[in-house]
Amino acid sequence: MAMQKNLDPLLEEISGPTPAQVLRKRVVGHKGLIFGLFIVFLLVLVAIFAPLLAPHSPYEQSLGNRMVEPVFMGGTWEHPLGTDHLGRDYLSRLIYGARVSLLIGLVAALISGTIGTAMGVAAGYFGGKVDAVVTFLINVRLAMPVVLVALAVVAILGGSLQVVIGVLGLLLWDRFAVVMRASTLQVRRREYVAAAQAIGASTSRVVLSEIMPNIVNNLIVIVTLEMAHAILLEATLSFLGLGVQPPTPSWGLMVSEGKNMMLFEPWLVLIPGVVLFVLVLAINLMGDGLRDVTAPDSRS
Amino acid sequence: MTQETEKPLLSVRGLALDIPLASGMLHAVRGIDFDLHRGETLCIVGESGSGKSLTSLAIMGLLDKNIRRSAERMDFNGIELTKASNRQMRTLRGDRIAMIFQEPMTSLNPAYTIGDQLIEALRLHRKVSHQVARARAIELLEKVGITAAESRLSQYPHQLSGGLRQRVVIAMALMCEPELIIADEPTTALDVTIQAQILSLLVELTREMNVAMILITHDLGVVARVADKVGVMYAGELVETGPASDVFGQPMHPYTRGLLRCIPQPGKTERGKPLGTIPGIVPSLVGEVSGCAFRTRCLHATDTCREAIPERGEAPHEFLCIYPDGALNAEGELA
Amino acid sequence: MLPFILKRLGLALLVAFTVSFISFSLLFLSGDPASALAGETASGEDVEAIRVLYGFDRPMLVQYGEWLFQAVQGNFGESYYFKLPVSTLIADRLTVTMTLGLCGITFALLTAVPLGVAAAVRPNSIVDRVALFISVAGQAMPSFWFALILIVVFAIQLGWLPPSGASTWRHFVMPTIVLGYYAMPAIMRLTRAGMLEVLNSDYIRTARAKGAGEGRVMFKHALRNAIIPVVSLAAVQMGFMLGGSIVVESVFALHGAGYLAWESIARNDLPTVQALILIFSMFYIIFTFLADVLNAWLDPRMRSS
């Protein structure tokens, strides 16, 4: 009799929270992840509803209204963030610039993610010669200076949104390949993979239904981090004059255009830079946060 | 070996270790009392998680920062360890109290040679030249049965087998001629054949050098062979302590008896009859812990066992159970 | 260790060879290098003349063989724009870039390693949080923008440092910080993670049990092991930094190889661009090779195998 009662504290131990509850608790408790998600969500909304949110056209020039100061520096609410050297509304250009950054970041990360995942999973799953070739290609890719190659290719092919996306997509697959290779190696040694192979499942079936679901967490983290990487690179290319071409509103280009007036109007450089910094920071925090909540041991 | 009249080398009273967790305070170790005299071997036995290793680290002053230690007394040869500064503890560690850890594969630094590590152990505490320390290292390597000792000095840990590494670790512990060695499961990670060799070596050397030893193990066979004194630990408490002959000859605590039934004994254990097991699992020690911790697994537990259990028995053989006789009778019926 | 070095060297050479082919192929990305070089206004005859002059009429692989044969001897052809041998042009500029790269990696290591160690010693302390903040901010900071902000503050507002040029050491302060900060977050994170792992290892407990003091435990026993992967990373980062020098040099108007790359790309000076891509890649390959060898030497387990 006494034993039954005494077992109570043990039962409490066993009936803990479910995995979903644990995950929810971790997400809510992770300030970086919440901040990142919030900012990214906000900027995605801004990008989608840019035409509704922008007070002016991002392209409309007004040479009589050049370099109007933002409202916090004595300007008016007509142009809350002032106007650029061609009299275009700065806030509207920033809002449309979010579209450029997010589009390039997302599509480039998806392209490079597809290439890198295919390579990494193949290397990890088949091993041997396939692995040797993939590892070699990763080495070659890492040896090539990204900014330089991207600039050269964009210069040769001409700067357009499509070219920039394509070039970044074809250059940033290295981290996907490295991480997916390592994750696949880890997963393929597990018993359930051997079990699937033992019952005669085809290679594609094993990869798609046994391996992929178990490495998709890592993939999402890398997609996030590489998206941030692509956004930064696009801004850098555009800043150097060999990325997205004017008059397309790109934040990197806006910094570049403001640079000449930096001495007198530093806000022209400051504003697009801060926005770019915050977006990249938010995406990185989101990626780091996702890694923390899905693999809790990564940062003790 | 036991010299009860002499002042003990190490005397511990009321040692408790608490670990704050998100779910509450974990009372990992509670009310530990024991005395250890010069040259004596005390074996602490218990299953994993019973607090054996924590207790040894507490004596060394090597607990993680988040663990709270409290004790009425931890007297090492006149030095009150609970009041010792970090600096004082550092001068004791490795010099007068040495420790041998469980994993010889990972307890040596992979970046330095065996010689570097042995010499460091001596020169941290003695102002001797490199040559003197080197000679001492060779002497001890030979003593722990390592051949070609001199050439071993320039080898790295990864170049030695597990058994050899543990011999090196033992040599390292002996470099400063300590008065006390704490060996935390020193043979668990080794091959069975090597285990016996290492253990004999350890016992031989501690006897020869008159070093007291606290040997932590979960292997009762080992205890029977080497212990002068035995302490049985369960869920953070020493449930029974006493001279080895008493504890083995007349076990008083139901847990000790349970443990002893788990090992086969030639002549006593019947063929074909399953060995004893102790049903149930160790209770959670988070939050308020009261009464006998073993009551959830004890066949003789009653409601009285929920209340504080006074220490029973007469020194040196003491135990924490209010029904030793009842249990004994009940067991007699069972058998 | 020798077999390891030889194997690693073979890999480095193979990577170098592949990279050389890719850098050469870039020339043909536009379809017809002759018409690209002649410009949009050139007549068909002019294009043909250029095609013959530069040997574009030969099969691509023959051109590549010729180019590689010359490149191995340090001859990268003549710059279309400067009308000088590309090798002379680059040799002049490389000193500035190498100086900048060395200063940058030194700055990164001198800040990242101590910070990483301090963060690992007291996880979740103020120091750890500050270190985390610095690294997270560094990873999100666009280099070109950080450079401009530094110019605004330290050159324009405070007037402490010159905004551009390369004539004195003061000219290198801001570029070093920008380039170093680019490499710092990764090095700091790896140092922290490595130290955390090593500090939890059994041999650190052994060192403490021997009676070693905290300083000795940290630096002699822990850092010595935790630093091994950091060496590799520093080499990789150094390679990336030289590639990244293009951004920093163009903002600070430092006339190094990165600046030359930017100019040459903007001017369609393909021989120079090809040579620079190849040279930057070679630096990366050499650095990582040296780091692997150094690594093997630092880690006794690899040294003897």
PDB file of N, CA, C and O in Angstrom, chain A residues 40-88:
ATOM      1  N   VAL A  40      11.805  40.032 -39.545  1.00  0.00           N
ATOM      2  CA  VAL A  40      11.725  39.462 -40.888  1.00  0.00           C
ATOM      3  C   VAL A  40      10.272  39.479 -41.364  1.00  0.00           C
ATOM      4  O   VAL A  40       9.978  39.892 -42.498  1.00  0.00           O
ATOM      5  N   PHE A  41       9.369  39.080 -40.500  1.00  0.00           N
ATOM      6  CA  PHE A  41       7.949  39.067 -40.839  1.00  0.00           C
ATOM      7  C   PHE A  41       7.491  40.480 -41.246  1.00  0.00           C
ATOM      8  O   PHE A  41       6.824  40.675 -42.258  1.00  0.00           O
ATOM      9  N   LEU A  42       7.924  41.456 -40.460  1.00  0.00           N
ATOM     10  CA  LEU A  42       7.562  42.850 -40.724  1.00  0.00           C
ATOM     11  C   LEU A  42       8.063  43.289 -42.095  1.00  0.00           C
ATOM     12  O   LEU A  42       7.324  43.864 -42.903  1.00  0.00           O
ATOM     13  N   LEU A  43       9.342  42.991 -42.381  1.00  0.00           N
ATOM     14  CA  LEU A  43       9.919  43.439 -43.648  1.00  0.00           C
ATOM     15  C   LEU A  43       9.328  42.682 -44.841  1.00  0.00           C
ATOM     16  O   LEU A  43       9.218  43.243 -45.933  1.00  0.00           O
ATOM     17  N   VAL A  44       8.933  41.427 -44.618  1.00  0.00           N
ATOM     18  CA  VAL A  44       8.280  40.690 -45.696  1.00  0.00           C
ATOM     19  C   VAL A  44       6.935  41.360 -46.012  1.00  0.00           C
ATOM     20  O   VAL A  44       6.591  41.582 -47.178  1.00  0.00           O
ATOM     21  N   LEU A  45       6.209  41.743 -44.961  1.00  0.00           N
ATOM     22  CA  LEU A  45       4.943  42.459 -45.175  1.00  0.00           C
ATOM     23  C   LEU A  45       5.181  43.759 -45.926  1.00  0.00           C
ATOM     24  O   LEU A  45       4.468  44.092 -46.876  1.00  0.00           O
ATOM     25  N   VAL A  46       6.214  44.493 -45.512  1.00  0.00           N
ATOM     26  CA  VAL A  46       6.549  45.763 -46.173  1.00  0.00           C
ATOM     27  C   VAL A  46       6.816  45.512 -47.645  1.00  0.00           C
ATOM     28  O   VAL A  46       6.332  46.247 -48.524  1.00  0.00           O
ATOM     29  N   ALA A  47       7.598  44.450 -47.941  1.00  0.00           N
ATOM     30  CA  ALA A  47       7.948  44.165 -49.329  1.00  0.00           C
ATOM     31  C   ALA A  47       6.709  43.807 -50.142  1.00  0.00           C
ATOM     32  O   ALA A  47       6.512  44.302 -51.254  1.00  0.00           O
ATOM     33  N   ILE A  48       5.838  42.983 -49.553  1.00  0.00           N
ATOM     34  CA  ILE A  48       4.644  42.554 -50.289  1.00  0.00           C
ATOM     35  C   ILE A  48       3.716  43.737 -50.564  1.00  0.00           C
ATOM     36  O   ILE A  48       3.222  43.920 -51.668  1.00  0.00           O
ATOM     37  N   PHE A  49       3.522  44.560 -49.524  1.00  0.00           N
ATOM     38  CA  PHE A  49       2.560  45.658 -49.674  1.00  0.00           C
ATOM     39  C   PHE A  49       3.234  46.989 -50.008  1.00  0.00           C
ATOM     40  O   PHE A  49       2.687  48.048 -49.726  1.00  0.00           O
ATOM     41  N   ALA A  50       4.410  46.907 -50.648  1.00  0.00           N
ATOM     42  CA  ALA A  50       5.160  48.126 -50.961  1.00  0.00           C
ATOM     43  C   ALA A  50       4.317  49.178 -51.674  1.00  0.00           C
ATOM     44  O   ALA A  50       4.342  50.355 -51.298  1.00  0.00           O
ATOM     45  N   PRO A  51       3.548  48.794 -52.706  1.00  0.00           N
ATOM     46  CA  PRO A  51       2.774  49.835 -53.411  1.00  0.00           C
ATOM     47  C   PRO A  51       1.781  50.536 -52.499  1.00  0.00           C
ATOM     48  O   PRO A  51       1.469  51.714 -52.708  1.00  0.00           O
ATOM     49  N   LEU A  52       1.258  49.817 -51.496  1.00  0.00           N
ATOM     50  CA  LEU A  52       0.286  50.443 -50.600  1.00  0.00           C
ATOM     51  C   LEU A  52       0.978  51.318 -49.556  1.00  0.00           C
ATOM     52  O   LEU A  52       0.433  52.330 -49.110  1.00  0.00           O
ATOM     53  N   LEU A  53       2.179  50.913 -49.168  1.00  0.00           N
ATOM     54  CA  LEU A  53       2.853  51.585 -48.059  1.00  0.00           C
ATOM     55  C   LEU A  53       3.667  52.792 -48.501  1.00  0.00           C
ATOM     56  O   LEU A  53       3.795  53.772 -47.768  1.00  0.00           O
ATOM     57  N   ALA A  54       4.232  52.725 -49.699  1.00  0.00           N
ATOM     58  CA  ALA A  54       5.126  53.805 -50.128  1.00  0.00           C
ATOM     59  C   ALA A  54       4.339  55.082 -50.390  1.00  0.00           C
ATOM     60  O   ALA A  54       3.346  55.055 -51.110  1.00  0.00           O
ATOM     61  N   PRO A  55       4.765  56.189 -49.801  1.00  0.00           N
ATOM     62  CA  PRO A  55       4.034  57.442 -50.001  1.00  0.00           C
ATOM     63  C   PRO A  55       4.207  58.005 -51.418  1.00  0.00           C
ATOM     64  O   PRO A  55       3.353  58.739 -51.903  1.00  0.00           O
ATOM     65  N   HIS A  56       5.309  57.688 -52.067  1.00  0.00           N
ATOM     66  CA  HIS A  56       5.557  58.199 -53.417  1.00  0.00           C
ATOM     67  C   HIS A  56       6.046  57.069 -54.305  1.00  0.00           C
ATOM     68  O   HIS A  56       6.299  55.960 -53.833  1.00  0.00           O
ATOM     69  N   SER A  57       6.245  57.392 -55.593  1.00  0.00           N
ATOM     70  CA  SER A  57       6.879  56.414 -56.475  1.00  0.00           C
ATOM     71  C   SER A  57       8.369  56.419 -56.173  1.00  0.00           C
ATOM     72  O   SER A  57       8.955  57.472 -55.930  1.00  0.00           O
ATOM     73  N   PRO A  58       8.998  55.224 -56.185  1.00  0.00           N
ATOM     74  CA  PRO A  58      10.424  55.198 -55.877  1.00  0.00           C
ATOM     75  C   PRO A  58      11.273  55.742 -57.025  1.00  0.00           C
ATOM     76  O   PRO A  58      12.471  55.951 -56.852  1.00  0.00           O
ATOM     77  N   TYR A  59      10.642  55.928 -58.194  1.00  0.00           N
ATOM     78  CA  TYR A  59      11.425  56.342 -59.358  1.00  0.00           C
ATOM     79  C   TYR A  59      11.237  57.817 -59.700  1.00  0.00           C
ATOM     80  O   TYR A  59      12.026  58.404 -60.418  1.00  0.00           O
ATOM     81  N   GLU A  60      10.150  58.406 -59.200  1.00  0.00           N
ATOM     82  CA  GLU A  60       9.775  59.766 -59.607  1.00  0.00           C
ATOM     83  C   GLU A  60      10.795  60.794 -59.105  1.00  0.00           C
ATOM     84  O   GLU A  60      10.999  60.951 -57.916  1.00  0.00           O
ATOM     85  N   GLN A  61      11.468  61.462 -60.086  1.00  0.00           N
ATOM     86  CA  GLN A  61      12.479  62.437 -59.713  1.00  0.00           C
ATOM     87  C   GLN A  61      11.849  63.812 -59.560  1.00  0.00           C
ATOM     88  O   GLN A  61      10.840  64.117 -60.169  1.00  0.00           O
ATOM     89  N   SER A  62      12.481  64.629 -58.730  1.00  0.00           N
ATOM     90  CA  SER A  62      11.994  65.981 -58.559  1.00  0.00           C
ATOM     91  C   SER A  62      13.209  66.833 -58.253  1.00  0.00           C
ATOM     92  O   SER A  62      13.641  66.951 -57.114  1.00  0.00           O
ATOM     93  N   LEU A  63      13.793  67.356 -59.342  1.00  0.00           N
ATOM     94  CA  LEU A  63      15.099  67.999 -59.191  1.00  0.00           C
ATOM     95  C   LEU A  63      15.056  69.257 -58.328  1.00  0.00           C
ATOM     96  O   LEU A  63      16.062  69.695 -57.791  1.00  0.00           O
ATOM     97  N   GLY A  64      13.850  69.804 -58.158  1.00  0.00           N
ATOM     98  CA  GLY A  64      13.743  70.963 -57.277  1.00  0.00           C
ATOM     99  C   GLY A  64      13.743  70.570 -55.803  1.00  0.00           C
ATOM    100  O   GLY A  64      13.929  71.416 -54.922  1.00  0.00           O
ATOM    101  N   ASN A  65      13.538  69.283 -55.553  1.00  0.00           N
ATOM    102  CA  ASN A  65      13.400  68.796 -54.183  1.00  0.00           C
ATOM    103  C   ASN A  65      14.534  67.861 -53.806  1.00  0.00           C
ATOM    104  O   ASN A  65      14.334  66.838 -53.191  1.00  0.00           O
ATOM    105  N   ARG A  66      15.754  68.188 -54.201  1.00  0.00           N
ATOM    106  CA  ARG A  66      16.854  67.259 -53.986  1.00  0.00           C
ATOM    107  C   ARG A  66      17.360  67.327 -52.545  1.00  0.00           C
ATOM    108  O   ARG A  66      17.433  68.391 -51.957  1.00  0.00           O
ATOM    109  N   MET A  67      17.692  66.193 -52.004  1.00  0.00           N
ATOM    110  CA  MET A  67      18.290  66.069 -50.680  1.00  0.00           C
ATOM    111  C   MET A  67      17.546  66.838 -49.603  1.00  0.00           C
ATOM    112  O   MET A  67      18.149  67.569 -48.823  1.00  0.00           O
ATOM    113  N   VAL A  68      16.231  66.676 -49.616  1.00  0.00           N
ATOM    114  CA  VAL A  68      15.426  67.222 -48.521  1.00  0.00           C
ATOM    115  C   VAL A  68      15.759  66.394 -47.286  1.00  0.00           C
ATOM    116  O   VAL A  68      15.879  65.177 -47.361  1.00  0.00           O
ATOM    117  N   GLU A  69      15.926  67.058 -46.160  1.00  0.00           N
ATOM    118  CA  GLU A  69      16.336  66.315 -44.963  1.00  0.00           C
ATOM    119  C   GLU A  69      15.167  65.552 -44.357  1.00  0.00           C
ATOM    120  O   GLU A  69      14.012  65.946 -44.522  1.00  0.00           O
ATOM    121  N   PRO A  70      15.466  64.436 -43.683  1.00  0.00           N
ATOM    122  CA  PRO A  70      14.389  63.655 -43.069  1.00  0.00           C
ATOM    123  C   PRO A  70      13.711  64.435 -41.942  1.00  0.00           C
ATOM    124  O   PRO A  70      14.247  65.439 -41.458  1.00  0.00           O
ATOM    125  N   VAL A  71      12.571  63.942 -41.525  1.00  0.00           N
ATOM    126  CA  VAL A  71      11.734  64.679 -40.581  1.00  0.00           C
ATOM    127  C   VAL A  71      12.445  64.882 -39.231  1.00  0.00           C
ATOM    128  O   VAL A  71      12.305  65.926 -38.602  1.00  0.00           O
ATOM    129  N   PHE A  72      13.268  63.890 -38.843  1.00  0.00           N
ATOM    130  CA  PHE A  72      13.952  64.045 -37.544  1.00  0.00           C
ATOM    131  C   PHE A  72      15.135  64.999 -37.616  1.00  0.00           C
ATOM    132  O   PHE A  72      15.801  65.267 -36.632  1.00  0.00           O
ATOM    133  N   MET A  73      15.410  65.519 -38.841  1.00  0.00           N
ATOM    134  CA  MET A  73      16.478  66.510 -38.940  1.00  0.00           C
ATOM    135  C   MET A  73      15.923  67.855 -39.393  1.00  0.00           C
ATOM    136  O   MET A  73      16.638  68.694 -39.924  1.00  0.00           O
ATOM    137  N   GLY A  74      14.637  68.010 -39.227  1.00  0.00           N
ATOM    138  CA  GLY A  74      14.034  69.290 -39.556  1.00  0.00           C
ATOM    139  C   GLY A  74      13.259  69.304 -40.853  1.00  0.00           C
ATOM    140  O   GLY A  74      12.805  70.347 -41.297  1.00  0.00           O
ATOM    141  N   GLY A  75      13.107  68.110 -41.474  1.00  0.00           N
ATOM    142  CA  GLY A  75      12.330  68.031 -42.708  1.00  0.00           C
ATOM    143  C   GLY A  75      10.838  67.998 -42.418  1.00  0.00           C
ATOM    144  O   GLY A  75      10.417  68.204 -41.277  1.00  0.00           O
ATOM    145  N   THR A  76      10.053  67.703 -43.454  1.00  0.00           N
ATOM    146  CA  THR A  76       8.608  67.660 -43.266  1.00  0.00           C
ATOM    147  C   THR A  76       8.110  66.233 -43.453  1.00  0.00           C
ATOM    148  O   THR A  76       8.840  65.369 -43.931  1.00  0.00           O
ATOM    149  N   TRP A  77       6.843  65.996 -43.088  1.00  0.00           N
ATOM    150  CA  TRP A  77       6.244  64.664 -43.230  1.00  0.00           C
ATOM    151  C   TRP A  77       5.954  64.340 -44.687  1.00  0.00           C
ATOM    152  O   TRP A  77       5.611  63.209 -45.000  1.00  0.00           O
ATOM    153  N   GLU A  78       6.063  65.308 -45.575  1.00  0.00           N
ATOM    154  CA  GLU A  78       5.883  65.058 -47.003  1.00  0.00           C
ATOM    155  C   GLU A  78       6.879  63.974 -47.450  1.00  0.00           C
ATOM    156  O   GLU A  78       6.550  63.066 -48.180  1.00  0.00           O
ATOM    157  N   HIS A  79       8.124  64.144 -46.967  1.00  0.00           N
ATOM    158  CA  HIS A  79       9.156  63.125 -47.219  1.00  0.00           C
ATOM    159  C   HIS A  79       9.761  62.737 -45.872  1.00  0.00           C
ATOM    160  O   HIS A  79      10.757  63.310 -45.450  1.00  0.00           O
ATOM    161  N   PRO A  80       9.162  61.737 -45.186  1.00  0.00           N
ATOM    162  CA  PRO A  80       9.572  61.430 -43.802  1.00  0.00           C
ATOM    163  C   PRO A  80      11.063  61.132 -43.684  1.00  0.00           C
ATOM    164  O   PRO A  80      11.681  61.461 -42.682  1.00  0.00           O
ATOM    165  N   LEU A  81      11.626  60.484 -44.696  1.00  0.00           N
ATOM    166  CA  LEU A  81      13.058  60.179 -44.629  1.00  0.00           C
ATOM    167  C   LEU A  81      13.830  61.015 -45.652  1.00  0.00           C
ATOM    168  O   LEU A  81      14.928  60.659 -46.066  1.00  0.00           O
ATOM    169  N   GLY A  82      13.232  62.126 -46.088  1.00  0.00           N
ATOM    170  CA  GLY A  82      13.925  63.014 -47.012  1.00  0.00           C
ATOM    171  C   GLY A  82      13.912  62.500 -48.440  1.00  0.00           C
ATOM    172  O   GLY A  82      13.185  61.567 -48.779  1.00  0.00           O
ATOM    173  N   THR A  83      14.737  63.133 -49.280  1.00  0.00           N
ATOM    174  CA  THR A  83      14.842  62.717 -50.679  1.00  0.00           C
ATOM    175  C   THR A  83      16.313  62.587 -51.042  1.00  0.00           C
ATOM    176  O   THR A  83      17.178  63.121 -50.360  1.00  0.00           O
ATOM    177  N   ASP A  84      16.578  61.834 -52.138  1.00  0.00           N
ATOM    178  CA  ASP A  84      17.973  61.605 -52.531  1.00  0.00           C
ATOM    179  C   ASP A  84      18.465  62.688 -53.490  1.00  0.00           C
ATOM    180  O   ASP A  84      17.798  63.697 -53.686  1.00  0.00           O
ATOM    181  N   HIS A  85      19.630  62.428 -54.100  1.00  0.00           N
ATOM    182  CA  HIS A  85      20.256  63.454 -54.937  1.00  0.00           C
ATOM    183  C   HIS A  85      19.462  63.733 -56.201  1.00  0.00           C
ATOM    184  O   HIS A  85      19.762  64.676 -56.926  1.00  0.00           O
ATOM    185  N   LEU A  86      18.456  62.910 -56.510  1.00  0.00           N
ATOM    186  CA  LEU A  86      17.619  63.197 -57.670  1.00  0.00           C
ATOM    187  C   LEU A  86      16.216  63.608 -57.234  1.00  0.00           C
ATOM    188  O   LEU A  86      15.298  63.661 -58.040  1.00  0.00           O
ATOM    189  N   GLY A  87      16.055  63.843 -55.928  1.00  0.00           N
ATOM    190  CA  GLY A  87      14.763  64.284 -55.412  1.00  0.00           C
ATOM    191  C   GLY A  87      13.754  63.157 -55.271  1.00  0.00           C
ATOM    192  O   GLY A  87      12.568  63.403 -55.111  1.00  0.00           O
ATOM    193  N   ARG A  88      14.220  61.870 -55.299  1.00  0.00           N
ATOM    194  CA  ARG A  88      13.285  60.757 -55.130  1.00  0.00           C
ATOM    195  C   ARG A  88      13.045  60.531 -53.635  1.00  0.00           C
ATOM    196  O   ARG A  88      13.959  60.673 -52.831  1.00  0.00           O
TER     197      ARG A  88
END
